[in-house]
Amino acid sequence: MSLPSTEDIVDDLSFFDDWEDKYKYIIDLGKSLPAFDTAWHTSERLVKGCQSNVWIQPGTEQDPQQGEVLTFAVDSDAIIVRGLLGVVLAAFNRKTPQDILDFNIDEYFAQLDLERHLSPTRGNGLRSIVGRIKSIAQAAA
């Protein structure tokens, strides 16, 4: 499965006039994520600080151009959060640890106008997801 790029997501979301259509796009993005092994639904993989349950399973693979990159299998029990995970993975999946640490996630979210349209608890959860991924990248760097 290949996620759209962050640029594609920004462009696609800017095409829609209202947030109901943008949410549908984000939900569809979540539906396109690969299946998550239910054996990975463990407390070690659970992201703390999220309103919904979110699990992240990190991995690595070799990329011919970049060398070793981090990969992330993700899941949530909330359909909108699976979509938000897709938005986050577009920025971080199959990237080097340094690329993850260097990526300006605040600018990306601002381009999407995302956090303004999320509840405070969803926004905090989104920050917790990003924090977990960045801590994984930091440990791998």
Coordinates of C-alpha atoms in Angstrom, one line a residue, residues 9-98:
I9 CA -2.8 15.3 0.9
V10 CA -2.5 19.0 1.3
D11 CA -3.6 19.5 -2.4
D12 CA -6.4 17.0 -2.1
L13 CA -7.8 18.5 1.1
S14 CA -7.6 22.0 -0.4
F15 CA -9.9 20.9 -3.2
F16 CA -12.8 20.4 -0.8
D17 CA -14.9 23.4 0.3
D18 CA -16.3 22.0 3.6
W19 CA -14.9 19.9 6.4
E20 CA -17.5 17.2 6.1
D21 CA -15.9 16.3 2.7
K22 CA -12.4 16.7 4.2
Y23 CA -13.4 14.3 7.0
K24 CA -14.7 11.8 4.4
Y25 CA -11.3 12.0 2.6
I26 CA -9.4 11.5 5.8
I27 CA -11.6 8.5 6.8
D28 CA -11.0 6.9 3.3
L29 CA -7.3 7.4 3.8
G30 CA -7.6 5.4 7.1
K31 CA -9.6 2.7 5.3
S32 CA -6.7 2.3 2.8
L33 CA -4.2 1.5 5.6
P34 CA -3.0 -2.1 5.7
A35 CA -4.5 -4.5 8.2
F36 CA -2.9 -4.5 11.6
D37 CA -2.1 -7.8 13.2
T38 CA -4.5 -8.1 16.2
A39 CA -1.6 -9.8 18.1
W40 CA -0.1 -6.3 18.2
H41 CA -2.9 -4.9 20.2
T42 CA -0.8 -4.8 23.4
S43 CA -0.2 -2.2 26.1
E44 CA 3.5 -1.8 24.9
R45 CA 2.2 -0.6 21.5
L46 CA -0.6 1.5 22.9
V47 CA -0.1 5.3 22.6
K48 CA -0.8 7.0 25.8
G49 CA -2.7 10.3 25.7
C50 CA -5.2 9.4 23.0
Q51 CA -8.9 9.5 23.5
S52 CA -9.2 6.4 21.3
N53 CA -7.1 3.3 21.4
V54 CA -4.1 3.7 19.0
W55 CA -1.4 1.1 18.5
I56 CA 1.9 1.6 16.7
Q57 CA 4.2 -1.2 15.6
P58 CA 7.6 0.2 14.4
G59 CA 9.8 -1.7 12.0
T60 CA 12.7 -1.1 9.6
E61 CA 13.4 -1.9 6.0
Q62 CA 16.2 -1.2 3.5
D63 CA 15.5 1.4 0.9
P64 CA 17.8 1.4 -2.2
Q65 CA 18.2 5.2 -2.1
Q66 CA 17.9 6.1 1.6
G67 CA 19.3 3.1 3.3
E68 CA 17.5 1.9 6.5
V69 CA 14.1 3.5 6.9
L70 CA 11.5 3.2 9.6
T71 CA 8.1 1.7 8.9
F72 CA 5.0 1.9 11.0
A73 CA 2.0 -0.4 11.2
V74 CA -0.8 1.4 12.9
D75 CA -4.3 0.9 14.1
S76 CA -7.1 2.6 16.1
D77 CA -10.6 1.6 17.3
A78 CA -11.9 4.9 15.9
I79 CA -12.4 5.3 12.2
I80 CA -11.5 9.0 12.1
V81 CA -8.3 8.3 14.1
R82 CA -7.3 5.6 11.5
G83 CA -7.6 8.4 8.9
L84 CA -5.5 10.8 11.0
L85 CA -2.9 8.0 11.3
G86 CA -2.9 7.9 7.5
V87 CA -2.2 11.7 7.5
V88 CA 0.7 11.2 10.0
L89 CA 2.1 8.2 8.2
A90 CA 2.3 10.2 4.9
A91 CA 4.9 12.3 6.7
F92 CA 6.8 9.6 8.6
N93 CA 6.4 6.1 7.1
R94 CA 9.4 4.8 5.1
K95 CA 11.6 7.7 6.1
T96 CA 15.0 7.7 7.8
P97 CA 15.1 8.6 11.5
Q98 CA 16.7 11.9 10.7

